[in-house]
Amino acid sequence: MKDTSSQAQNTTNTSRHASIVEMLSTPPAMPQQPSTPLEFESISLSRNASASSLDSQMSSTTSCLTKVHSQKWQHIPLSQLIEQNKLVTVEASLSVEEAFNTLVRHNLTSLPVEQFPGDINCFTFDYNDLNSYLLLVLNKIQVNDPEIARDCQMGKPVPVGEIVKLTPKNQFHKLREIDNLTTAMGILGSGVHRVAITDSGSTQIKGILSQRRLIKYLWDNARQFSNLQPLLNSSLQDLGIGVLDSQTAPTSRQSRVISMQGEEHLMMALYKMHTERISSIAVVDNHGNLLGNISVTDVRHVTRTSQYPLLHNTCRHFISVILNSRGLEMGKDSFPIFHVYPSSSLARTLAKLVATKAHRLWIVQPENSATSTSSSSMISGSPQSVSMNTHNSGSDHDTPNRAGSPISVKSFEENSSQTATPLFEKEYRTGKLIGVVSLTDILGLLARRQTEHKQVDPQSARRQRGSVGV
């Protein structure tokens, strides 16, 4: 067996995918030389994973931890978050279909739509707009422009510049590249999904900073920011963010828990996301147990006429289609983990948000420990064990990470009771849905706790968009 310290040295300069243990235990180790952090499509369990290999990988990570340098994230200029040569724009005259293809081709979630070259006051096109367009094509929503509605339903090309005007949007905030993260945090923490970063003279857009990119930047560089550590080590319950009890009416600063029954049609889920102005929705069974998550980005699975029958099938079935598609794309069984517990640390929550590229995670009440421990974890009929000997090995709950020691990963997402059927055909009942925590909740917390924006309201932007029921 190879010495773990030498193994760590060999892997320091080698690009590889981290294990679930590594990623959910501590923030990523800072590279010795500038490099691009690894992207994680989902938290996945490989068919060939084993407890011994996970132990080895965890030891490697522990041995190659780098020294933490004290730095305040609030002082970071926005220029450091601009991805060079990544700004992609489209002309307003381009059709919605072509704009969607541009999104997919560049693996983006939004595009500035210019009325003319260099348009600094432009709208943005995103998957919420695509969802609205699809509902308009199917005559499920009404708009004030009957000509646009008629063209959509007749299959005529519709300019993307017209569609982006139909979906309620927040003011397009623009910040200069010399501004710092404190300013951006105050805006994004209020529920605005993205801001434009301009040159120093505010005459040209140089990049787009989204909530998701900011969260990923903070997580990837968390070891640099010592002032983040107390928050990262705290649980969601201790921090008081998100909704931890769906039976209690949320305050004006909290999101509502919005869900769909698994047997309801997918069309209704898309319609509900449109009316509520949200980007994802929970799917539950008749007992309120979380089955999965449907995101507005999943609309891409029903953009072709041949896929329209999915719209009239159940949400439960659509989740299986998504999992099947992911398995085919990645070449192995995998499933995204869209849930956390009230006892989950903020560090683990950030790790899952980064891994799943989600805007929100669902908070569930863990199932009975006795039931979980008596169930063996099976992936496509192959036993998988991810229970680790950690300082908290006697608990099935997430606990705050202390002094860089690994968090217990003997949790319900990796120990679901399963039978020898393909992964994408299984339901992952992870516990009763009791709450939700979003990117906005976390950014709002950081703004209130660590900047001068003490009164940031994470629901203000959503109220401005006119969401139903707020």
CSV table of C-alpha atoms in Angstrom, one decimal:
chain,number,residue,atom,x,y,z
A,1,MET,CA,0.0,0.0,0.0
A,2,LYS,CA,1.4,3.4,-1.0
A,3,ASP,CA,2.4,5.9,1.7
A,4,THR,CA,-0.4,8.6,1.8
A,5,SER,CA,2.1,11.5,2.1
A,6,SER,CA,3.9,10.5,-1.1
A,7,GLN,CA,0.6,9.9,-2.7
A,8,ALA,CA,-0.5,13.4,-1.8
A,9,GLN,CA,2.6,14.9,-3.4
A,10,ASN,CA,2.0,12.9,-6.6
A,11,THR,CA,-1.5,14.2,-6.8
A,12,THR,CA,-0.8,17.8,-5.9
A,13,ASN,CA,-0.1,18.8,-9.5
A,14,THR,CA,-2.4,16.3,-11.1
A,15,SER,CA,-6.0,17.2,-12.1
A,16,ARG,CA,-8.5,14.8,-10.7
A,17,HIS,CA,-12.0,14.6,-9.4
A,18,ALA,CA,-12.3,14.8,-5.7
A,19,SER,CA,-14.2,12.3,-3.8
A,20,ILE,CA,-17.5,13.1,-2.0
A,21,VAL,CA,-15.6,12.9,1.3
A,22,GLU,CA,-13.0,15.5,0.3
A,23,MET,CA,-15.5,17.9,-1.2
A,24,LEU,CA,-18.0,17.9,1.7
A,25,SER,CA,-15.4,17.9,4.5
A,26,THR,CA,-13.5,21.1,3.9
A,27,PRO,CA,-13.1,23.9,1.4
A,28,PRO,CA,-10.8,23.1,-1.5
A,29,ALA,CA,-7.1,23.3,-0.8
A,30,MET,CA,-5.5,26.4,-2.4
A,31,PRO,CA,-3.3,25.5,-5.4
A,32,GLN,CA,0.4,26.2,-5.1
A,33,GLN,CA,0.2,27.9,-8.5
A,34,PRO,CA,-2.8,29.6,-10.1
A,35,SER,CA,-5.1,27.1,-11.7
A,36,THR,CA,-8.7,26.7,-12.6
A,37,PRO,CA,-10.7,24.9,-9.9
A,38,LEU,CA,-12.4,21.7,-10.8
A,39,GLU,CA,-16.0,21.8,-11.8
A,40,PHE,CA,-18.4,19.2,-10.3
A,41,GLU,CA,-21.5,18.4,-12.3
A,42,SER,CA,-23.0,16.4,-9.4
A,43,ILE,CA,-22.1,14.6,-6.2
A,44,SER,CA,-21.7,11.1,-7.6
A,45,LEU,CA,-21.0,7.7,-6.3
A,46,SER,CA,-19.0,5.6,-8.7
A,47,ARG,CA,-19.8,1.9,-9.2
A,48,ASN,CA,-16.3,1.0,-8.1
A,49,ALA,CA,-16.1,3.2,-5.0
A,50,SER,CA,-15.2,1.6,-1.8
A,51,ALA,CA,-14.7,2.7,1.8
A,52,SER,CA,-10.9,2.0,1.7
A,53,SER,CA,-10.4,4.1,-1.4
A,54,LEU,CA,-12.4,7.0,0.1
A,55,ASP,CA,-10.3,6.6,3.3
A,56,SER,CA,-7.1,6.9,1.2
A,57,GLN,CA,-8.4,9.9,-0.7
A,58,MET,CA,-9.4,11.6,2.5
A,59,SER,CA,-5.9,11.0,4.0
A,60,SER,CA,-4.3,12.5,0.8
A,61,THR,CA,-6.4,15.6,1.1
A,62,THR,CA,-5.6,16.0,4.8
A,63,SER,CA,-1.8,15.7,4.2
A,64,CYS,CA,-1.7,18.3,1.4
A,65,LEU,CA,-3.6,21.1,3.1
A,66,THR,CA,-2.1,24.5,2.5
A,67,LYS,CA,-1.5,27.2,5.1
A,68,VAL,CA,-4.4,29.5,5.6
A,69,HIS,CA,-3.6,33.1,4.8
A,70,SER,CA,-5.7,35.8,6.4
A,71,GLN,CA,-7.5,37.9,3.8
A,72,LYS,CA,-10.8,39.8,3.8
A,73,TRP,CA,-13.1,38.8,1.0
A,74,GLN,CA,-14.8,42.2,1.3
A,75,HIS,CA,-11.8,43.9,-0.2
A,76,ILE,CA,-11.5,41.8,-3.3
A,77,PRO,CA,-12.0,43.9,-6.5
A,78,LEU,CA,-14.7,42.6,-8.9
A,79,SER,CA,-12.0,42.5,-11.6
A,80,GLN,CA,-10.8,39.3,-10.0
A,81,LEU,CA,-14.1,37.6,-10.7
A,82,ILE,CA,-14.3,38.4,-14.4
A,83,GLU,CA,-13.7,35.4,-16.6
A,84,GLN,CA,-11.6,36.6,-19.4
A,85,ASN,CA,-13.0,36.0,-22.9
A,86,LYS,CA,-16.2,34.6,-21.4
A,87,LEU,CA,-18.6,37.5,-22.1
A,88,VAL,CA,-21.0,36.3,-24.8
A,89,THR,CA,-23.8,38.6,-26.0
A,90,VAL,CA,-26.5,38.1,-28.6
A,91,GLU,CA,-28.4,40.6,-30.8
A,92,ALA,CA,-32.0,41.3,-29.9
A,93,SER,CA,-33.0,40.3,-33.4
A,94,LEU,CA,-31.8,36.8,-32.9
A,95,SER,CA,-34.5,34.1,-32.6
A,96,VAL,CA,-35.3,32.6,-29.2
A,97,GLU,CA,-34.2,29.2,-30.5
A,98,GLU,CA,-30.8,30.6,-31.7
A,99,ALA,CA,-30.3,32.3,-28.3
A,100,PHE,CA,-31.0,29.1,-26.5
A,101,ASN,CA,-28.5,27.2,-28.7
A,102,THR,CA,-26.0,29.9,-27.8
A,103,LEU,CA,-26.6,29.3,-24.1
A,104,VAL,CA,-26.1,25.6,-24.5
A,105,ARG,CA,-23.1,25.9,-26.7
A,106,HIS,CA,-21.2,28.2,-24.3
A,107,ASN,CA,-22.5,26.4,-21.2
A,108,LEU,CA,-24.0,29.6,-19.8
A,109,THR,CA,-27.2,30.4,-17.8
A,110,SER,CA,-27.7,33.9,-19.1
A,111,LEU,CA,-26.8,36.1,-22.0
A,112,PRO,CA,-26.9,39.9,-22.4
A,113,VAL,CA,-29.3,40.8,-25.2
A,114,GLU,CA,-28.1,43.9,-27.1
A,115,GLN,CA,-30.4,46.2,-29.0
A,116,PHE,CA,-27.2,47.6,-30.6
A,117,PRO,CA,-23.5,46.9,-30.2
A,118,GLY,CA,-22.2,48.0,-26.9
A,119,ASP,CA,-25.7,48.4,-25.4
A,120,ILE,CA,-24.9,48.8,-21.7
A,121,ASN,CA,-28.5,49.0,-20.6
A,122,CYS,CA,-29.5,45.7,-22.1
A,123,PHE,CA,-31.8,42.9,-20.8
A,124,THR,CA,-30.6,39.4,-20.2
A,125,PHE,CA,-31.9,36.1,-21.5
A,126,ASP,CA,-32.0,33.1,-19.2
A,127,TYR,CA,-33.8,29.8,-18.6
A,128,ASN,CA,-36.7,31.6,-16.9
A,129,ASP,CA,-37.3,33.4,-20.2
A,130,LEU,CA,-37.0,30.1,-22.1
A,131,ASN,CA,-39.6,28.6,-19.7
A,132,SER,CA,-42.0,31.5,-20.3
A,133,TYR,CA,-41.5,31.2,-24.1
A,134,LEU,CA,-42.3,27.5,-23.9
A,135,LEU,CA,-45.5,28.2,-21.9
A,136,LEU,CA,-46.4,30.9,-24.4
A,137,VAL,CA,-46.0,28.5,-27.3
A,138,LEU,CA,-48.3,26.0,-25.6
A,139,ASN,CA,-50.8,28.8,-24.9
A,140,LYS,CA,-50.5,28.3,-21.1
A,141,ILE,CA,-49.9,31.9,-20.3
A,142,GLN,CA,-51.1,35.3,-21.6
A,143,VAL,CA,-49.0,38.3,-22.5
A,144,ASN,CA,-49.9,41.9,-23.4
A,145,ASP,CA,-48.5,41.5,-27.0
A,146,PRO,CA,-51.0,39.4,-29.0
A,147,GLU,CA,-48.8,39.5,-32.1
A,148,ILE,CA,-45.9,37.9,-30.2
A,149,ALA,CA,-48.2,35.3,-28.6
A,150,ARG,CA,-49.7,34.4,-32.1
A,151,ASP,CA,-46.2,34.1,-33.6
A,152,CYS,CA,-45.1,31.8,-30.8
A,153,GLN,CA,-48.1,29.5,-31.2
A,154,MET,CA,-47.8,29.4,-35.0
A,155,GLY,CA,-44.2,28.3,-34.7
A,156,LYS,CA,-42.7,31.5,-36.3
A,157,PRO,CA,-39.3,32.7,-35.2
A,158,VAL,CA,-39.6,35.2,-32.4
A,159,PRO,CA,-36.9,37.8,-31.6
A,160,VAL,CA,-35.3,37.1,-28.3
A,161,GLY,CA,-35.3,40.8,-27.7
A,162,GLU,CA,-39.1,40.7,-27.5
A,163,ILE,CA,-39.3,37.7,-25.2
A,164,VAL,CA,-37.0,39.1,-22.6
A,165,LYS,CA,-39.3,42.0,-22.1
A,166,LEU,CA,-42.2,39.8,-21.2
A,167,THR,CA,-40.7,38.2,-18.1
A,168,PRO,CA,-40.6,40.5,-15.0
A,169,LYS,CA,-37.0,41.4,-14.2
A,170,ASN,CA,-35.1,43.4,-11.6
A,171,GLN,CA,-33.1,46.5,-12.5
A,172,PHE,CA,-30.0,45.6,-14.4
A,173,HIS,CA,-27.4,46.6,-11.9
A,174,LYS,CA,-24.0,47.7,-13.1
A,175,LEU,CA,-20.8,47.8,-11.0
A,176,ARG,CA,-17.3,48.9,-12.0
A,177,GLU,CA,-14.5,46.4,-12.0
A,178,ILE,CA,-12.7,48.6,-9.4
A,179,ASP,CA,-15.6,48.1,-7.0
A,180,ASN,CA,-15.2,45.5,-4.3
A,181,LEU,CA,-17.2,42.4,-3.3
A,182,THR,CA,-18.9,44.3,-0.4
A,183,THR,CA,-20.9,46.3,-2.9
A,184,ALA,CA,-21.9,43.3,-5.0
A,185,MET,CA,-22.8,41.3,-1.9
A,186,GLY,CA,-25.3,44.0,-0.9
A,187,ILE,CA,-27.1,43.7,-4.2
A,188,LEU,CA,-26.9,39.9,-4.8
A,189,GLY,CA,-27.9,39.4,-1.1
A,190,SER,CA,-31.2,41.1,-1.8
A,191,GLY,CA,-32.2,38.5,-4.3
A,192,VAL,CA,-30.9,40.0,-7.6
A,193,HIS,CA,-29.6,37.1,-9.6
A,194,ARG,CA,-26.7,38.8,-11.4
A,195,VAL,CA,-25.0,42.1,-11.9
A,196,ALA,CA,-22.9,43.5,-14.8
A,197,ILE,CA,-19.3,44.4,-14.3
A,198,THR,CA,-18.1,47.3,-16.4
A,199,ASP,CA,-14.9,49.0,-17.1
A,200,SER,CA,-13.8,51.9,-14.8
A,201,GLY,CA,-15.6,54.4,-16.9
A,202,SER,CA,-18.9,52.4,-16.9
A,203,THR,CA,-18.9,52.5,-20.7
A,204,GLN,CA,-18.5,48.8,-21.5
A,205,ILE,CA,-19.7,45.6,-19.9
A,206,LYS,CA,-16.7,43.3,-19.3
A,207,GLY,CA,-18.5,40.4,-17.5
A,208,ILE,CA,-21.5,39.2,-15.6
A,209,LEU,CA,-21.3,38.2,-11.9
A,210,SER,CA,-24.1,35.9,-10.9
A,211,GLN,CA,-25.1,34.7,-7.4
A,212,ARG,CA,-23.9,31.2,-8.3
A,213,ARG,CA,-20.4,32.4,-9.5
A,214,LEU,CA,-20.0,34.5,-6.3
A,215,ILE,CA,-20.8,31.5,-4.1
A,216,LYS,CA,-18.4,29.3,-6.0
A,217,TYR,CA,-15.6,31.9,-5.8
A,218,LEU,CA,-16.1,32.2,-2.0
A,219,TRP,CA,-16.1,28.4,-1.6
A,220,ASP,CA,-13.1,27.8,-3.9
A,221,ASN,CA,-11.1,30.4,-2.0
A,222,ALA,CA,-12.5,29.9,1.5
A,223,ARG,CA,-9.1,28.9,2.9
A,224,GLN,CA,-7.8,32.4,2.1
A,225,PHE,CA,-10.6,34.1,4.1
A,226,SER,CA,-10.2,33.4,7.8
A,227,ASN,CA,-13.1,35.6,8.7
A,228,LEU,CA,-15.4,33.1,6.9
A,229,GLN,CA,-14.4,30.1,9.1
A,230,PRO,CA,-16.8,30.8,12.1
A,231,LEU,CA,-19.8,30.9,9.7
A,232,LEU,CA,-18.7,27.9,7.7
A,233,ASN,CA,-18.4,25.9,10.9
A,234,SER,CA,-21.9,26.8,12.0
A,235,SER,CA,-25.1,24.9,11.2
A,236,LEU,CA,-28.0,26.3,9.3
A,237,GLN,CA,-30.1,26.1,12.5
A,238,ASP,CA,-27.6,28.1,14.5
A,239,LEU,CA,-27.3,30.7,11.7
A,240,GLY,CA,-31.1,31.0,11.4
A,241,ILE,CA,-31.1,31.2,7.6
A,242,GLY,CA,-33.5,29.6,5.2
A,243,VAL,CA,-36.8,28.1,6.3
A,244,LEU,CA,-36.4,25.3,8.9
A,245,ASP,CA,-40.1,24.7,9.6
A,246,SER,CA,-42.6,24.7,6.8
A,247,GLN,CA,-45.5,24.6,9.4
A,248,THR,CA,-44.6,28.1,10.6
A,249,ALA,CA,-45.4,31.1,8.4
A,250,PRO,CA,-42.2,32.5,6.9
A,251,THR,CA,-41.1,36.0,7.8
A,252,SER,CA,-40.9,38.8,5.3
A,253,ARG,CA,-37.2,37.9,4.9
A,254,GLN,CA,-37.7,34.2,4.3
A,255,SER,CA,-38.5,32.1,1.2
A,256,ARG,CA,-41.6,29.9,1.1
A,257,VAL,CA,-41.3,26.2,0.7
A,258,ILE,CA,-42.8,25.6,-2.8
A,259,SER,CA,-43.3,22.0,-3.9
A,260,MET,CA,-45.2,19.8,-6.3
A,261,GLN,CA,-46.7,16.3,-5.8
A,262,GLY,CA,-44.8,13.6,-7.7
A,263,GLU,CA,-48.0,12.6,-9.6
A,264,GLU,CA,-48.7,16.1,-10.9
A,265,HIS,CA,-47.9,16.8,-14.5
A,266,LEU,CA,-44.6,18.4,-15.4
A,267,MET,CA,-46.5,21.2,-17.2
A,268,MET,CA,-47.9,22.4,-13.8
A,269,ALA,CA,-44.4,22.5,-12.3
A,270,LEU,CA,-43.1,24.7,-15.2
A,271,TYR,CA,-46.2,26.9,-14.8
A,272,LYS,CA,-45.7,27.2,-11.0
A,273,MET,CA,-42.1,28.2,-11.4
A,274,HIS,CA,-43.2,30.8,-13.9
A,275,THR,CA,-45.9,32.3,-11.6
A,276,GLU,CA,-43.7,32.1,-8.5
A,277,ARG,CA,-40.7,33.6,-10.3
A,278,ILE,CA,-38.4,30.8,-8.9
A,279,SER,CA,-35.7,28.7,-10.7
A,280,SER,CA,-36.4,25.3,-9.1
A,281,ILE,CA,-39.1,23.4,-7.3
A,282,ALA,CA,-39.2,20.5,-4.9
A,283,VAL,CA,-41.1,17.3,-5.8
A,284,VAL,CA,-42.6,15.3,-2.9
A,285,ASP,CA,-44.6,12.2,-2.3
A,286,ASN,CA,-48.0,12.0,-0.7
A,287,HIS,CA,-46.4,12.0,2.8
A,288,GLY,CA,-44.3,15.1,2.1
A,289,ASN,CA,-41.1,13.2,1.6
A,290,LEU,CA,-38.6,14.8,-0.8
A,291,LEU,CA,-38.3,12.8,-4.1
A,292,GLY,CA,-36.2,15.2,-6.1
A,293,ASN,CA,-35.8,18.6,-7.6
A,294,ILE,CA,-36.9,20.1,-11.0
A,295,SER,CA,-35.0,23.2,-12.1
A,296,VAL,CA,-35.9,25.7,-14.7
A,297,THR,CA,-32.7,24.7,-16.6
A,298,ASP,CA,-34.3,21.3,-17.1
A,299,VAL,CA,-36.6,23.0,-19.6
A,300,ARG,CA,-33.9,22.1,-22.1
A,301,HIS,CA,-35.2,18.5,-22.0
A,302,VAL,CA,-38.5,19.5,-23.5
A,303,THR,CA,-37.5,22.0,-26.1
A,304,ARG,CA,-38.2,19.7,-29.0
A,305,THR,CA,-41.6,18.8,-30.3
A,306,SER,CA,-40.8,15.1,-29.9
A,307,GLN,CA,-40.2,15.7,-26.2
A,308,TYR,CA,-43.6,17.4,-25.6
A,309,PRO,CA,-45.3,14.2,-24.2
A,310,LEU,CA,-43.1,14.6,-21.1
A,311,LEU,CA,-45.0,17.8,-20.3
A,312,HIS,CA,-48.1,15.7,-19.7
A,313,ASN,CA,-46.4,13.0,-17.8
A,314,THR,CA,-45.7,13.1,-14.1
A,315,CYS,CA,-43.0,15.1,-12.2
A,316,ARG,CA,-41.8,11.8,-10.8
A,317,HIS,CA,-41.3,10.4,-14.3
A,318,PHE,CA,-39.5,13.5,-15.4
A,319,ILE,CA,-37.0,13.2,-12.5
A,320,SER,CA,-36.2,9.7,-13.7
A,321,VAL,CA,-35.6,11.1,-17.3
A,322,ILE,CA,-33.2,13.7,-15.9
A,323,LEU,CA,-31.3,11.1,-13.9
A,324,ASN,CA,-31.2,8.8,-16.9
A,325,SER,CA,-29.8,11.6,-19.1
A,326,ARG,CA,-27.2,12.5,-16.6
A,327,GLY,CA,-26.1,8.9,-16.3
A,328,LEU,CA,-25.7,8.7,-20.1
A,329,GLU,CA,-23.8,12.0,-20.3
A,330,MET,CA,-21.4,11.1,-17.5
A,331,GLY,CA,-21.0,7.4,-18.3
A,332,LYS,CA,-21.7,6.3,-14.8
A,333,ASP,CA,-24.5,6.1,-12.2
A,334,SER,CA,-24.8,9.4,-10.4
A,335,PHE,CA,-27.4,11.5,-8.7
A,336,PRO,CA,-27.4,15.1,-7.5
A,337,ILE,CA,-28.0,15.7,-3.8
A,338,PHE,CA,-30.4,18.7,-3.5
A,339,HIS,CA,-31.0,18.4,0.2
A,340,VAL,CA,-29.4,19.3,3.5
A,341,TYR,CA,-30.5,19.1,7.2
A,342,PRO,CA,-31.0,21.7,9.9
A,343,SER,CA,-27.8,20.5,11.4
A,344,SER,CA,-25.8,20.7,8.2
A,345,SER,CA,-22.9,23.1,8.4
A,346,LEU,CA,-22.8,26.1,6.1
A,347,ALA,CA,-19.6,24.6,4.6
A,348,ARG,CA,-21.4,21.5,3.6
A,349,THR,CA,-24.3,23.5,2.2
A,350,LEU,CA,-21.9,25.6,0.1
A,351,ALA,CA,-20.2,22.5,-1.2
A,352,LYS,CA,-23.5,21.0,-2.3
A,353,LEU,CA,-24.7,24.2,-4.0
A,354,VAL,CA,-21.4,24.4,-5.9
A,355,ALA,CA,-21.5,20.7,-6.8
A,356,THR,CA,-25.1,20.7,-8.0
A,357,LYS,CA,-25.0,24.3,-9.5
A,358,ALA,CA,-28.3,24.8,-7.8
A,359,HIS,CA,-29.9,28.1,-6.6
A,360,ARG,CA,-31.5,26.4,-3.6
A,361,LEU,CA,-31.3,23.3,-1.5
A,362,TRP,CA,-34.2,21.6,0.3
A,363,ILE,CA,-34.0,21.1,4.0
A,364,VAL,CA,-35.4,17.8,5.2
A,365,GLN,CA,-36.0,16.1,8.5
A,366,PRO,CA,-33.8,13.0,8.6
A,367,GLU,CA,-35.6,9.7,8.7
A,368,ASN,CA,-35.5,7.4,11.7
A,369,SER,CA,-31.9,6.4,12.4
A,370,ALA,CA,-32.8,2.8,13.0
A,371,THR,CA,-34.5,2.5,9.6
A,372,SER,CA,-31.5,4.0,7.9
A,373,THR,CA,-28.9,2.0,9.5
A,374,SER,CA,-30.7,-1.3,8.8
A,375,SER,CA,-30.7,-0.4,5.1
A,376,SER,CA,-27.8,-1.3,2.9
A,377,SER,CA,-26.6,1.2,0.3
A,378,MET,CA,-26.9,-0.3,-3.1
A,379,ILE,CA,-26.1,1.3,-6.4
A,380,SER,CA,-27.4,-0.8,-9.3
A,381,GLY,CA,-27.1,-3.9,-7.1
A,382,SER,CA,-23.5,-3.2,-6.1
A,383,PRO,CA,-23.0,-2.5,-2.3
A,384,GLN,CA,-21.5,0.9,-1.5
A,385,SER,CA,-20.2,2.0,1.8
A,386,VAL,CA,-19.3,5.6,2.5
A,387,SER,CA,-19.5,5.5,6.3
A,388,MET,CA,-16.2,6.9,7.6
A,389,ASN,CA,-14.5,6.6,10.9
A,390,THR,CA,-14.6,10.2,11.9
A,391,HIS,CA,-14.8,12.1,15.2
A,392,ASN,CA,-18.5,12.0,14.9
A,393,SER,CA,-19.0,8.5,13.5
A,394,GLY,CA,-21.8,7.8,15.9
A,395,SER,CA,-24.1,10.4,14.4
A,396,ASP,CA,-26.0,10.4,11.1
A,397,HIS,CA,-26.3,14.1,11.1
A,398,ASP,CA,-24.1,16.8,9.7
A,399,THR,CA,-21.9,18.5,12.3
A,400,PRO,CA,-19.8,21.6,12.1
A,401,ASN,CA,-16.4,21.0,10.8
A,402,ARG,CA,-13.7,21.8,13.4
A,403,ALA,CA,-10.0,22.4,12.8
A,404,GLY,CA,-10.2,21.0,9.3
A,405,SER,CA,-11.2,17.5,10.5
A,406,PRO,CA,-13.5,15.7,8.1
A,407,ILE,CA,-17.3,15.9,8.7
A,408,SER,CA,-19.1,12.7,9.2
A,409,VAL,CA,-20.5,11.6,5.8
A,410,LYS,CA,-22.6,8.7,7.1
A,411,SER,CA,-25.6,10.6,6.0
A,412,PHE,CA,-28.9,9.7,4.5
A,413,GLU,CA,-28.1,10.9,1.0
A,414,GLU,CA,-25.5,8.2,0.7
A,415,ASN,CA,-27.3,5.5,2.7
A,416,SER,CA,-30.7,5.4,1.0
A,417,SER,CA,-32.5,2.1,0.9
A,418,GLN,CA,-32.3,0.8,-2.6
A,419,THR,CA,-33.0,-2.3,-4.6
A,420,ALA,CA,-31.1,-3.8,-7.5
A,421,THR,CA,-32.7,-1.5,-10.2
A,422,PRO,CA,-31.0,1.1,-12.3
A,423,LEU,CA,-30.3,4.3,-10.4
A,424,PHE,CA,-32.4,6.5,-12.6
A,425,GLU,CA,-35.5,4.3,-11.9
A,426,LYS,CA,-35.3,4.7,-8.1
A,427,GLU,CA,-36.8,7.2,-5.8
A,428,TYR,CA,-34.5,8.8,-3.3
A,429,ARG,CA,-36.8,9.5,-0.3
A,430,THR,CA,-34.4,11.5,1.8
A,431,GLY,CA,-36.7,12.7,4.5
A,432,LYS,CA,-39.7,14.9,5.0
A,433,LEU,CA,-39.4,18.3,3.3
A,434,ILE,CA,-39.4,21.0,6.0
A,435,GLY,CA,-37.6,24.0,4.6
A,436,VAL,CA,-35.4,25.6,2.0
A,437,VAL,CA,-32.1,27.5,1.8
A,438,SER,CA,-31.1,29.5,-1.2
A,439,LEU,CA,-28.1,31.3,-2.6
A,440,THR,CA,-29.9,34.6,-1.7
A,441,ASP,CA,-30.3,33.5,1.9
A,442,ILE,CA,-26.6,32.8,2.2
A,443,LEU,CA,-25.4,35.9,0.4
A,444,GLY,CA,-27.9,38.0,2.5
A,445,LEU,CA,-26.4,36.4,5.7
A,446,LEU,CA,-22.9,37.3,4.6
A,447,ALA,CA,-24.0,40.9,3.7
A,448,ARG,CA,-25.6,41.4,7.1
A,449,ARG,CA,-22.9,39.7,9.2
A,450,GLN,CA,-19.7,40.9,7.4
A,451,THR,CA,-20.5,44.1,5.5
A,452,GLU,CA,-22.1,47.4,6.3
A,453,HIS,CA,-25.3,46.2,4.5
A,454,LYS,CA,-26.9,45.3,7.9
A,455,GLN,CA,-30.5,45.7,6.6
A,456,VAL,CA,-30.3,43.6,3.4
A,457,ASP,CA,-33.7,42.0,2.8
A,458,PRO,CA,-33.2,38.7,0.8
A,459,GLN,CA,-36.8,38.8,-0.5
A,460,SER,CA,-36.8,42.4,-1.8
A,461,ALA,CA,-35.8,41.6,-5.4
A,462,ARG,CA,-38.3,38.8,-5.6
A,463,ARG,CA,-41.1,41.1,-4.4
A,464,GLN,CA,-40.1,43.6,-7.1
A,465,ARG,CA,-40.4,40.9,-9.7
A,466,GLY,CA,-44.0,40.4,-8.6
A,467,SER,CA,-44.0,36.8,-7.5
A,468,VAL,CA,-47.3,35.3,-6.5
A,469,GLY,CA,-48.1,34.9,-2.8
A,470,VAL,CA,-45.4,37.3,-1.5
